[in-house]
Tab-separated table of C-alpha atoms in Angstrom:
chain	number	residue	atom	x	y	z
G	1	MET	CA	-111.659	135.736	-42.336
G	2	PHE	CA	-110.008	132.942	-40.396
G	3	LYS	CA	-108.616	129.958	-42.194
G	4	HIS	CA	-110.122	126.631	-41.205
G	5	SER	CA	-107.054	125.738	-39.081
G	6	GLN	CA	-107.196	129.073	-37.264
G	7	LEU	CA	-110.862	128.635	-36.463
G	8	GLU	CA	-110.174	125.137	-35.168
G	9	THR	CA	-107.444	126.539	-32.918
G	10	VAL	CA	-109.913	128.961	-31.339
G	11	LYS	CA	-112.465	126.164	-30.888
G	12	ALA	CA	-109.805	124.013	-29.229
G	13	TRP	CA	-109.154	126.792	-26.711
G	14	LEU	CA	-112.862	126.944	-25.936
G	15	SER	CA	-113.151	123.219	-25.249
G	16	HIS	CA	-109.796	122.514	-23.570
G	17	PRO	CA	-110.297	121.388	-19.912
G	18	ALA	CA	-107.332	123.479	-18.758
G	19	HIS	CA	-109.194	126.655	-19.757
G	20	SER	CA	-112.569	125.704	-18.288
G	21	ALA	CA	-112.280	128.197	-15.423
G	22	MET	CA	-111.978	131.138	-17.850
G	23	PRO	CA	-115.058	132.951	-19.132
G	24	LEU	CA	-115.810	132.378	-22.825
G	25	HIS	CA	-114.713	135.844	-23.931
G	26	ALA	CA	-111.342	135.357	-22.189
G	27	ARG	CA	-110.771	132.036	-23.960
G	28	ILE	CA	-111.532	133.570	-27.342
G	29	GLN	CA	-109.305	136.563	-26.616
G	30	ARG	CA	-106.402	134.341	-25.487
G	31	ALA	CA	-106.729	132.084	-28.527
G	32	ILE	CA	-106.666	134.963	-31.010
G	33	ARG	CA	-103.842	136.633	-29.157
G	34	GLN	CA	-101.767	133.465	-29.372
G	35	LEU	CA	-102.411	133.225	-33.117
G	36	ILE	CA	-101.107	136.776	-33.489
G	37	VAL	CA	-98.055	136.211	-31.264
G	38	ASP	CA	-97.191	133.001	-33.133
G	39	GLY	CA	-97.384	134.855	-36.449
G	40	ALA	CA	-100.269	132.709	-37.695
G	41	ILE	CA	-102.173	135.941	-38.411
G	42	GLY	CA	-99.837	138.596	-39.752
G	43	PRO	CA	-99.898	142.386	-39.276
G	44	GLY	CA	-102.705	144.110	-41.145
G	45	LYS	CA	-104.729	140.926	-41.630
G	46	SER	CA	-108.439	141.259	-41.018
G	47	LEU	CA	-110.310	139.343	-38.345
G	48	PRO	CA	-113.785	137.851	-38.879
G	49	ALA	CA	-116.722	140.109	-38.162
G	50	SER	CA	-117.929	139.593	-34.610
G	51	ARG	CA	-121.331	138.293	-35.763
G	52	ALA	CA	-119.770	135.764	-38.153
G	53	LEU	CA	-117.221	134.522	-35.583
G	54	ALA	CA	-119.939	134.230	-32.942
G	55	THR	CA	-121.990	132.041	-35.303
G	56	SER	CA	-118.990	129.849	-36.117
G	57	LEU	CA	-118.153	129.358	-32.441
G	58	GLY	CA	-121.712	128.990	-31.204
G	59	VAL	CA	-121.483	131.916	-28.758
G	60	SER	CA	-123.207	135.279	-28.479
G	61	ARG	CA	-122.007	138.290	-30.446
G	62	ASP	CA	-121.484	140.170	-27.177
G	63	THR	CA	-118.978	137.499	-26.100
G	64	VAL	CA	-116.892	138.019	-29.255
G	65	GLU	CA	-117.209	141.799	-28.958
G	66	THR	CA	-115.851	141.626	-25.412
G	67	ALA	CA	-112.892	139.540	-26.631
G	68	TYR	CA	-112.154	141.985	-29.459
G	69	ALA	CA	-112.419	144.945	-27.092
G	70	GLN	CA	-109.769	143.396	-24.815
G	71	LEU	CA	-107.461	142.663	-27.769
G	72	HIS	CA	-107.853	146.268	-28.879
G	73	ALA	CA	-107.130	147.585	-25.392
G	74	GLU	CA	-103.949	145.497	-25.254
G	75	GLY	CA	-102.817	146.817	-28.646
G	76	PHE	CA	-103.038	143.556	-30.570
G	77	ILE	CA	-105.724	144.705	-32.999
G	78	ASP	CA	-106.989	147.938	-34.554
G	79	ARG	CA	-110.718	148.550	-34.930
G	80	ARG	CA	-111.835	150.786	-37.775
G	81	VAL	CA	-115.403	152.009	-37.931
G	82	GLY	CA	-117.065	150.681	-41.060
G	83	SER	CA	-114.078	148.502	-42.005
G	84	GLY	CA	-113.731	145.899	-39.238
G	85	SER	CA	-110.922	144.617	-37.018
G	86	PHE	CA	-107.315	144.128	-38.132
G	87	VAL	CA	-104.113	142.818	-36.570
G	88	ALA	CA	-102.056	145.811	-35.444
G	89	GLU	CA	-98.844	146.550	-37.335
G	90	MET	CA	-96.583	146.441	-34.212
G	91	ALA	CA	-93.410	147.056	-36.236
G	92	ASP	CA	-91.186	146.482	-33.211
G	93	PHE	CA	-92.770	143.095	-32.674
G	94	PHE	CA	-92.218	141.985	-36.258
G	95	PRO	CA	-88.675	143.207	-37.064
G	96	GLY	CA	-88.103	140.513	-39.671
G	97	ARG	CA	-88.260	136.755	-39.929
G	98	ARG	CA	-89.829	135.261	-36.805
G	99	LEU	CA	-88.076	132.352	-35.189
G	100	LYS	CA	-89.439	129.038	-36.292
G	101	GLN	CA	-90.243	126.366	-33.722
G	102	ASN	CA	-87.077	124.445	-34.648
G	103	ASP	CA	-84.942	127.553	-34.077
G	104	THR	CA	-85.818	127.764	-30.390
G	105	PRO	CA	-84.460	125.496	-27.628
G	106	SER	CA	-86.606	122.488	-26.840
G	107	ARG	CA	-88.595	122.626	-23.631
G	108	ASN	CA	-87.344	119.129	-22.921
G	109	GLN	CA	-83.699	120.204	-22.808
G	110	PRO	CA	-82.104	120.497	-19.353
G	111	PRO	CA	-82.370	124.024	-17.939
G	112	ASN	CA	-79.273	126.196	-18.032
G	113	LEU	CA	-78.858	126.614	-14.274
G	114	SER	CA	-76.140	128.306	-12.282
G	115	LYS	CA	-73.735	126.080	-10.329
G	116	ARG	CA	-75.624	126.809	-7.121
G	117	GLY	CA	-78.972	126.342	-8.861
G	118	ALA	CA	-77.830	122.975	-10.181
G	119	ALA	CA	-76.650	121.969	-6.708
G	120	MET	CA	-80.007	122.961	-5.216
G	121	PHE	CA	-81.912	121.103	-7.928
G	122	ASN	CA	-79.802	117.950	-7.773
G	123	ASN	CA	-79.825	117.867	-3.976
G	124	GLY	CA	-83.347	119.101	-3.372
G	125	GLY	CA	-86.513	117.336	-2.355
G	126	VAL	CA	-86.616	116.776	1.401
G	127	GLY	CA	-90.352	116.956	2.047
G	128	ALA	CA	-92.666	114.117	2.954
G	129	MET	CA	-95.710	113.114	0.928
G	130	LEU	CA	-98.783	115.340	1.177
G	131	SER	CA	-100.776	112.328	2.417
G	132	PRO	CA	-98.125	110.092	3.977
G	133	ARG	CA	-98.313	106.350	3.451
G	134	PRO	CA	-96.859	103.891	5.937
G	135	PHE	CA	-94.062	104.109	6.914
G	136	VAL	CA	-93.057	107.665	6.009
G	137	HIS	CA	-90.740	108.921	8.750
G	138	GLY	CA	-90.836	112.157	10.706
G	139	VAL	CA	-94.580	112.760	10.322
G	140	PRO	CA	-96.603	113.319	13.519
G	141	GLU	CA	-100.153	112.205	14.212
G	142	THR	CA	-102.483	115.087	13.319
G	143	ARG	CA	-105.853	113.414	13.874
G	144	ASN	CA	-105.462	113.894	17.644
G	145	PHE	CA	-104.589	117.585	17.402
G	146	PRO	CA	-106.988	119.855	19.398
G	147	LEU	CA	-108.190	121.708	16.335
G	148	GLN	CA	-111.190	123.370	18.001
G	149	LEU	CA	-108.939	124.784	20.719
G	150	TRP	CA	-106.534	126.094	18.066
G	151	GLU	CA	-109.415	127.737	16.183
G	152	ARG	CA	-110.638	129.406	19.381
G	153	LEU	CA	-107.201	130.817	20.116
G	154	GLU	CA	-106.886	132.041	16.536
G	155	ARG	CA	-110.216	133.852	16.828
G	156	GLN	CA	-108.981	135.526	19.999
G	157	VAL	CA	-105.870	136.689	18.165
G	158	LEU	CA	-107.881	138.138	15.296
G	159	LYS	CA	-110.329	139.847	17.649
G	160	GLU	CA	-107.572	141.527	19.660
G	161	ALA	CA	-105.039	142.243	16.919
G	162	GLY	CA	-107.545	143.126	14.221
G	163	SER	CA	-106.182	144.230	10.863
G	164	GLN	CA	-102.741	144.710	12.427
G	165	ALA	CA	-102.262	140.942	12.181
G	166	LEU	CA	-102.728	141.163	8.409
G	167	LEU	CA	-99.706	143.401	7.840
G	168	TYR	CA	-96.080	142.446	7.270
G	169	GLY	CA	-94.526	140.966	10.370
G	170	ASP	CA	-91.250	141.327	12.222
G	171	PRO	CA	-88.655	139.231	10.308
G	172	GLN	CA	-87.223	138.098	13.640
G	173	GLY	CA	-90.645	136.859	14.744
G	174	THR	CA	-93.367	138.213	16.996
G	175	GLU	CA	-92.193	139.026	20.511
G	176	PRO	CA	-94.866	136.889	22.249
G	177	LEU	CA	-93.804	133.764	20.352
G	178	ARG	CA	-90.089	134.428	20.788
G	179	ARG	CA	-90.662	134.831	24.519
G	180	ALA	CA	-92.745	131.655	24.691
G	181	ILE	CA	-90.092	129.681	22.796
G	182	ALA	CA	-87.311	130.976	25.035
G	183	ASN	CA	-89.209	130.045	28.188
G	184	TYR	CA	-90.006	126.603	26.807
G	185	VAL	CA	-86.493	125.612	25.720
G	186	ASN	CA	-85.023	126.957	28.965
G	187	LEU	CA	-87.385	124.842	31.059
G	188	GLU	CA	-87.609	121.682	28.969
G	189	ARG	CA	-84.260	121.559	27.151
G	190	GLY	CA	-81.930	123.287	29.585
G	191	ALA	CA	-81.157	126.012	27.058
G	192	ARG	CA	-79.824	129.521	27.719
G	193	ALA	CA	-82.312	131.538	25.697
G	194	THR	CA	-83.952	134.947	25.824
G	195	ALA	CA	-86.580	136.325	23.485
G	196	ASP	CA	-84.059	138.594	21.783
G	197	ARG	CA	-81.892	135.579	20.847
G	198	VAL	CA	-84.713	133.719	19.079
G	199	VAL	CA	-85.433	134.056	15.361
G	200	VAL	CA	-88.690	132.500	14.150
G	201	LEU	CA	-88.406	130.776	10.773
G	202	THR	CA	-90.609	128.636	8.557
G	203	SER	CA	-88.714	125.383	9.131
G	204	SER	CA	-85.569	123.765	10.474
G	205	GLN	CA	-84.520	123.304	6.841
G	206	GLN	CA	-84.503	127.086	6.463
G	207	ALA	CA	-82.359	127.311	9.590
G	208	MET	CA	-79.761	124.989	8.039
G	209	THR	CA	-79.780	126.927	4.771
G	210	LEU	CA	-79.248	130.192	6.649
G	211	SER	CA	-76.483	128.701	8.783
G	212	ALA	CA	-74.666	127.404	5.716
G	213	ASN	CA	-74.883	130.665	3.796
G	214	VAL	CA	-74.473	133.204	6.601
G	215	LEU	CA	-71.616	131.542	8.494
G	216	LEU	CA	-69.626	129.717	5.798
G	217	ASP	CA	-68.213	130.358	2.346
G	218	PRO	CA	-68.261	127.935	-0.608
G	219	GLY	CA	-65.435	125.446	-0.144
G	220	ASP	CA	-65.427	125.696	3.664
G	221	ARG	CA	-65.503	122.402	5.561
G	222	ILE	CA	-68.297	121.362	7.871
G	223	PHE	CA	-68.172	118.178	9.947
G	224	ILE	CA	-71.353	116.159	9.651
G	225	GLU	CA	-72.561	112.904	11.161
G	226	ASN	CA	-72.205	109.730	9.122
G	227	PRO	CA	-74.950	108.639	8.601
G	228	ALA	CA	-76.672	112.012	8.590
G	229	TYR	CA	-79.981	113.741	8.095
G	230	TYR	CA	-80.261	114.076	4.320
G	231	GLY	CA	-81.889	117.532	4.489
G	232	ALA	CA	-78.832	118.971	6.215
G	233	ARG	CA	-76.366	117.418	3.789
G	234	LYS	CA	-78.397	118.731	0.848
G	235	ALA	CA	-78.495	122.239	2.318
G	236	PHE	CA	-74.731	122.215	2.834
G	237	ASP	CA	-74.040	120.790	-0.617
G	238	ALA	CA	-76.262	123.429	-2.198
G	239	ALA	CA	-74.254	126.124	-0.383
G	240	GLY	CA	-71.040	124.737	-1.870
G	241	LEU	CA	-69.621	123.463	1.416
G	242	GLU	CA	-67.365	120.442	1.803
G	243	SER	CA	-69.127	118.031	4.158
G	244	VAL	CA	-66.600	115.907	6.074
G	245	PRO	CA	-68.306	112.739	7.386
G	246	ILE	CA	-67.674	111.719	11.005
G	247	SER	CA	-68.678	108.244	12.171
G	248	VAL	CA	-71.409	107.602	14.729
G	249	ASP	CA	-71.540	104.845	17.345
G	250	ARG	CA	-74.062	104.013	20.051
G	251	HIS	CA	-72.961	107.105	22.021
G	252	GLY	CA	-73.379	109.517	19.115
G	253	ILE	CA	-70.830	111.264	16.932
G	254	MET	CA	-67.251	110.098	17.514
G	255	VAL	CA	-65.557	113.243	18.756
G	256	GLU	CA	-62.061	111.774	18.584
G	257	GLN	CA	-62.314	111.716	14.787
G	258	ILE	CA	-63.007	115.453	14.792
G	259	LEU	CA	-60.098	116.164	17.116
G	260	ALA	CA	-57.783	114.008	14.992
G	261	GLU	CA	-58.985	115.393	11.642
G	262	PRO	CA	-56.052	117.262	10.030
G	263	ARG	CA	-58.397	119.297	7.850
G	264	ARG	CA	-59.822	122.059	9.967
G	265	GLY	CA	-63.599	122.437	9.895
G	266	LYS	CA	-65.353	125.738	10.441
G	267	ALA	CA	-68.581	124.170	11.679
G	268	LEU	CA	-70.198	120.968	12.899
G	269	PHE	CA	-73.733	119.753	12.314
G	270	LEU	CA	-75.237	117.105	14.558
G	271	THR	CA	-78.482	115.734	16.009
G	272	PRO	CA	-77.425	114.958	19.580
G	273	SER	CA	-80.776	114.153	21.226
G	274	HIS	CA	-81.804	111.444	18.743
G	275	GLN	CA	-79.158	110.977	16.113
G	276	PHE	CA	-80.728	110.716	12.689
G	277	PRO	CA	-81.149	107.932	11.668
G	278	THR	CA	-79.599	105.654	14.330
G	279	GLY	CA	-81.443	107.128	17.317
G	280	ALA	CA	-78.253	107.317	19.439
G	281	THR	CA	-78.040	109.969	22.173
G	282	LEU	CA	-74.789	111.909	22.341
G	283	ALA	CA	-72.957	111.207	25.598
G	284	LEU	CA	-72.389	114.127	27.983
G	285	ASP	CA	-68.586	113.914	27.884
G	286	ARG	CA	-68.676	114.155	24.092
G	287	ARG	CA	-70.968	117.197	24.270
G	288	LEU	CA	-68.523	118.960	26.560
G	289	ALA	CA	-65.570	118.015	24.334
G	290	LEU	CA	-67.319	119.461	21.283
G	291	ILE	CA	-68.050	122.701	23.123
G	292	GLU	CA	-64.356	123.115	23.961
G	293	TRP	CA	-63.345	122.209	20.400
G	294	ALA	CA	-65.655	124.878	18.961
G	295	ALA	CA	-64.377	127.519	21.366
G	296	ARG	CA	-60.727	126.671	20.730
G	297	HIS	CA	-61.080	126.774	16.937
G	298	GLN	CA	-63.762	129.496	16.777
G	299	ALA	CA	-65.998	127.046	14.947
G	300	TRP	CA	-69.790	126.826	15.002
G	301	ILE	CA	-71.973	123.983	16.260
G	302	VAL	CA	-75.335	123.622	14.492
G	303	GLU	CA	-77.489	121.593	16.900
G	304	ASP	CA	-80.648	120.195	15.331
G	305	ASP	CA	-83.010	119.242	18.172
G	306	TYR	CA	-85.742	118.136	15.799
G	307	ASP	CA	-87.839	115.789	17.990
G	308	SER	CA	-86.309	115.790	21.463
G	309	GLU	CA	-89.765	116.215	23.032
G	310	PHE	CA	-90.519	112.588	22.281
G	311	HIS	CA	-88.170	110.747	24.616
G	312	TYR	CA	-89.610	107.508	25.944
G	313	ALA	CA	-87.052	106.459	28.544
G	314	GLY	CA	-86.222	108.971	31.274
G	315	LYS	CA	-85.421	112.646	30.828
G	316	PRO	CA	-83.498	113.781	27.732
G	317	THR	CA	-79.972	115.122	28.146
G	318	ALA	CA	-79.642	118.904	28.270
G	319	CYS	CA	-79.038	120.470	24.879
G	320	ILE	CA	-75.534	121.489	23.836
G	321	GLN	CA	-76.570	125.141	23.564
G	322	GLY	CA	-77.419	125.247	27.265
G	323	LEU	CA	-74.023	123.787	28.173
G	324	ASP	CA	-72.044	126.123	25.906
G	325	PRO	CA	-70.664	129.147	27.818
G	326	HIS	CA	-68.781	130.385	24.745
G	327	ASP	CA	-71.826	131.112	22.522
G	328	ARG	CA	-70.657	129.005	19.585
G	329	THR	CA	-73.888	126.965	19.230
G	330	ILE	CA	-76.838	127.545	16.901
G	331	TYR	CA	-79.827	125.680	18.359
G	332	VAL	CA	-82.449	124.624	15.806
G	333	GLY	CA	-85.998	123.607	16.717
G	334	THR	CA	-89.263	123.019	14.888
G	335	PHE	CA	-92.981	122.652	15.564
G	336	THR	CA	-93.449	120.566	12.414
G	337	LYS	CA	-92.755	117.349	14.319
G	338	THR	CA	-94.393	118.320	17.616
G	339	LEU	CA	-97.647	119.841	16.323
G	340	PHE	CA	-98.408	119.581	12.593
G	341	PRO	CA	-96.404	120.032	9.367
G	342	GLY	CA	-98.805	122.583	7.897
G	343	LEU	CA	-97.954	125.067	10.661
G	344	ARG	CA	-94.594	125.840	8.993
G	345	ILE	CA	-92.925	127.331	12.055
G	346	GLY	CA	-89.389	126.569	13.172
G	347	TYR	CA	-86.859	128.635	15.076
G	348	VAL	CA	-83.235	129.145	16.004
G	349	VAL	CA	-81.709	130.256	19.291
G	350	LEU	CA	-78.599	132.201	18.342
G	351	PRO	CA	-75.500	133.690	19.890
G	352	PRO	CA	-76.271	137.429	20.367
G	353	GLN	CA	-73.876	138.545	17.626
G	354	LEU	CA	-75.663	136.410	15.016
G	355	VAL	CA	-79.227	137.611	15.582
G	356	LYS	CA	-79.098	140.618	13.249
G	357	PRO	CA	-77.181	138.858	10.429
G	358	PHE	CA	-79.625	135.917	10.470
G	359	THR	CA	-82.653	138.215	10.641
G	360	VAL	CA	-81.510	140.310	7.703
G	361	ALA	CA	-80.569	137.221	5.695
G	362	ARG	CA	-83.979	135.620	6.176
G	363	THR	CA	-85.643	138.721	4.704
G	364	LEU	CA	-84.026	137.718	1.408
G	365	LEU	CA	-85.742	134.323	1.564
G	366	ASP	CA	-89.322	134.898	2.677
G	367	GLY	CA	-89.505	138.111	4.692
G	368	HIS	CA	-91.268	136.790	7.772
G	369	THR	CA	-93.386	133.970	9.149
G	370	ALA	CA	-97.181	134.383	9.108
G	371	THR	CA	-98.136	136.615	12.025
G	372	ILE	CA	-101.528	135.080	12.849
G	373	ALA	CA	-100.040	131.582	13.152
G	374	GLN	CA	-97.226	132.924	15.357
G	375	LEU	CA	-99.561	134.696	17.760
G	376	THR	CA	-101.863	131.674	17.936
G	377	LEU	CA	-98.934	129.378	18.682
G	378	ALA	CA	-97.700	131.756	21.387
G	379	ARG	CA	-101.057	131.482	23.154
G	380	PHE	CA	-101.069	127.723	22.673
G	381	ILE	CA	-97.706	127.483	24.441
G	382	GLU	CA	-98.370	130.072	27.149
G	383	GLY	CA	-101.729	128.500	28.030
G	384	GLY	CA	-100.086	125.165	28.793
G	385	HIS	CA	-101.738	123.463	25.827
G	386	PHE	CA	-98.460	122.702	24.074
G	387	GLY	CA	-97.083	120.848	27.081
G	388	ALA	CA	-100.323	118.918	27.497
G	389	HIS	CA	-100.357	117.945	23.835
G	390	ILE	CA	-96.735	116.774	23.973
G	391	ARG	CA	-97.415	114.627	27.029
G	392	ALA	CA	-100.447	113.037	25.392
G	393	MET	CA	-98.643	112.353	22.117
G	394	ARG	CA	-95.564	111.008	23.902
G	395	ALA	CA	-97.709	108.264	25.440
G	396	ILE	CA	-99.382	107.505	22.109
G	397	TYR	CA	-96.084	107.365	20.225
G	398	ALA	CA	-94.459	105.157	22.849
G	399	GLU	CA	-97.292	102.667	22.424
G	400	ARG	CA	-97.021	102.765	18.641
G	401	LEU	CA	-93.273	102.220	18.764
G	402	ASP	CA	-93.798	99.148	20.950
G	403	VAL	CA	-96.491	97.860	18.577
G	404	LEU	CA	-94.274	98.348	15.539
G	405	ALA	CA	-91.239	96.678	17.130
G	406	THR	CA	-93.358	93.690	18.216
G	407	LEU	CA	-94.946	93.288	14.777
G	408	VAL	CA	-91.618	93.581	12.971
G	409	ARG	CA	-90.139	90.857	15.167
G	410	LYS	CA	-93.190	88.685	14.496
G	411	HIS	CA	-93.697	89.158	10.756
G	412	LEU	CA	-90.367	90.421	9.386
G	413	ALA	CA	-87.900	88.359	11.406
G	414	ASP	CA	-86.624	86.640	8.254
G	415	PHE	CA	-85.555	89.958	6.764
G	416	VAL	CA	-84.725	92.626	9.359
G	417	ALA	CA	-83.770	93.240	12.952
G	418	PRO	CA	-85.599	96.211	14.551
G	419	GLN	CA	-83.554	98.774	16.475
G	420	PRO	CA	-86.106	100.466	18.777
G	421	PRO	CA	-84.838	103.948	19.682
G	422	SER	CA	-85.192	105.688	23.029
G	423	GLY	CA	-87.174	108.440	21.353
G	424	GLY	CA	-88.195	110.023	18.076
G	425	LEU	CA	-90.797	109.275	15.430
G	426	GLN	CA	-89.104	106.489	13.447
G	427	MET	CA	-87.398	103.149	14.033
G	428	PRO	CA	-84.372	101.904	12.090
G	429	CYS	CA	-84.359	98.292	10.906
G	430	LEU	CA	-81.219	96.496	9.742
G	431	LEU	CA	-81.432	93.918	6.958
G	432	THR	CA	-80.268	90.537	8.251
G	433	GLY	CA	-81.057	88.205	5.351
G	434	GLY	CA	-79.815	88.198	1.799
G	435	LEU	CA	-82.385	90.691	0.541
G	436	ASP	CA	-80.929	93.782	-1.156
G	437	GLU	CA	-81.940	97.130	0.329
G	438	ARG	CA	-83.079	98.645	-2.968
G	439	THR	CA	-85.058	95.513	-3.810
G	440	ALA	CA	-86.838	95.688	-0.455
G	441	ILE	CA	-87.671	99.383	-0.799
G	442	ASP	CA	-88.955	98.969	-4.356
G	443	ALA	CA	-91.089	95.996	-3.347
G	444	ALA	CA	-92.581	97.999	-0.492
G	445	ARG	CA	-93.369	100.954	-2.744
G	446	ARG	CA	-95.252	98.733	-5.177
G	447	VAL	CA	-97.702	97.817	-2.401
G	448	GLY	CA	-98.136	101.372	-1.144
G	449	ILE	CA	-95.485	101.451	1.573
G	450	ASP	CA	-92.685	104.037	1.731
G	451	LEU	CA	-89.381	103.229	3.423
G	452	LEU	CA	-86.254	105.374	3.647
G	453	GLY	CA	-83.133	103.360	2.904
G	454	LEU	CA	-80.285	103.685	5.390
G	455	SER	CA	-77.494	103.285	2.831
G	456	ASP	CA	-78.294	106.590	1.140
G	457	LEU	CA	-77.709	108.405	4.432
G	458	TYR	CA	-74.044	107.376	4.532
G	459	ALA	CA	-71.294	109.365	2.828
G	460	THR	CA	-68.685	106.599	2.970
G	461	ASP	CA	-68.333	102.829	2.667
G	462	GLY	CA	-69.173	100.528	5.533
G	463	ARG	CA	-72.860	101.391	5.259
G	464	SER	CA	-75.546	99.586	7.218
G	465	ALA	CA	-78.216	98.226	4.896
G	466	GLY	CA	-81.766	98.648	6.105
G	467	PHE	CA	-84.526	101.210	6.301
G	468	LEU	CA	-86.394	103.613	8.562
G	469	MET	CA	-89.981	102.953	9.554
G	470	GLY	CA	-91.980	105.939	10.733
G	471	PHE	CA	-94.693	105.015	13.239
G	472	ALA	CA	-96.053	108.243	14.755
G	473	ALA	CA	-98.740	109.031	12.170
G	474	TYR	CA	-100.264	105.538	12.045
G	475	SER	CA	-102.640	103.805	14.449
G	476	PRO	CA	-101.770	100.354	15.821
G	477	PHE	CA	-104.294	98.827	13.399
G	478	GLU	CA	-102.787	100.702	10.443
G	479	ILE	CA	-99.303	99.614	11.524
G	480	GLU	CA	-100.357	95.963	11.728
G	481	VAL	CA	-101.993	95.998	8.288
G	482	ALA	CA	-98.955	97.678	6.730
G	483	VAL	CA	-96.401	95.357	8.383
G	484	LYS	CA	-98.263	92.281	7.139
G	485	LYS	CA	-98.489	93.769	3.658
G	486	LEU	CA	-94.755	94.516	3.734
G	487	ALA	CA	-93.981	90.977	4.909
G	488	ASN	CA	-95.921	89.501	1.983
G	489	ALA	CA	-94.157	91.818	-0.466
G	490	LEU	CA	-90.695	90.915	0.816
G	491	ARG	CA	-91.457	87.201	0.751
G	492	ALA	CA	-92.626	87.496	-2.839
G	493	VAL	CA	-89.433	89.163	-4.066
G	494	ASN	CA	-87.244	86.902	-1.934
G	495	LYS	CA	-88.549	83.858	-3.837
G	496	THR	CA	-87.661	85.274	-7.251
């Protein structure tokens, strides 16, 4: 028979909310199994008769019988006709004294990670909130997305592809989507792409991770903008690279610092269309200088073109990849910013010699990108719907940027100076008063507003204090409410 404490343990399993999805017999079976594994019921000990245990637990005898049958099938108990049920001997499982709880490492102790695992853990966390609050940056408006159109295209894909779309996919990406991407970036971004040079990935972050690990060894130097996109720096740090910060001015990354740098870098990462976070556009002469630098030193340029579609003043400058005749540029794009984050589709346009290495390497990460989503996106692009959606959202975002800048000047003039960018989904603001950046961000968070501090994006001294304000995902009314709430929060902490 069970001791009182053992019976209470089984009852606790039955009533615990975490186990509510399990059938009763499974909860009883798991509880008894855990008692056996923990050594609370030793080998050879008898279990209560099924009728008696059922009465004690307030369940049917059949429920207990089902639990015992599963324990017997798994080898935890022996059932002897006319004698009852007993804990199996399992000599190999009980070789001697079992470890006591105090003999085992505490679950609260830090995990024993590898050096790379520790770097990934310490530098991880680049995603936005599941339900973004103002003013989370880099999140597009999804309420305007033509969902019914997308569903119709997806049904067409399933009807035509059938069960073939349910199988493993090409790790390089489906040919229709690679072709659609190549045609799009050639037309809109001035790229030099063909379908066989495109690799479809799950995100631009994956593209940076692959670039860091496929092209560079731990300890290699990579030049990176200062300030820089935190996701890129974290990917490079996790790969064991030495990130060498290069200053940015209103014309983008300062190429002369790269040319004068005595320590040779094997790669360069930059966001030339809309520098993150300043919003600067890299001047054409600097683009050409970087192309020649990469060719001369056989270095790689990783060009992150994360939101170039949203340019609000004139046409964007042609991408570096399209200007590079030497094939030293890895062009990174994503549909997370242009369509919706849940799509999880990004891509790279690669030099021909890198296509196979990148494709094979990505099979070690996630195998392939979901086929149905790829084929649906291909139709969305080829049917002209992608271009139409971008044009519509560009107008909406331009209006929201203007609204945000106006409201910041009106309600936050005592604290920050807005720096409206020529494009993108977020606006940098520089602190002008005596308010500390961390104090401002903490005050905003307490009233339900999320700001990204600018200081953390710098690798060196001389940092600009301020924060980024994302505006794309919020209506003008939502922006106004949030700006006023932020103003009240900053005034409150400024008085203390």
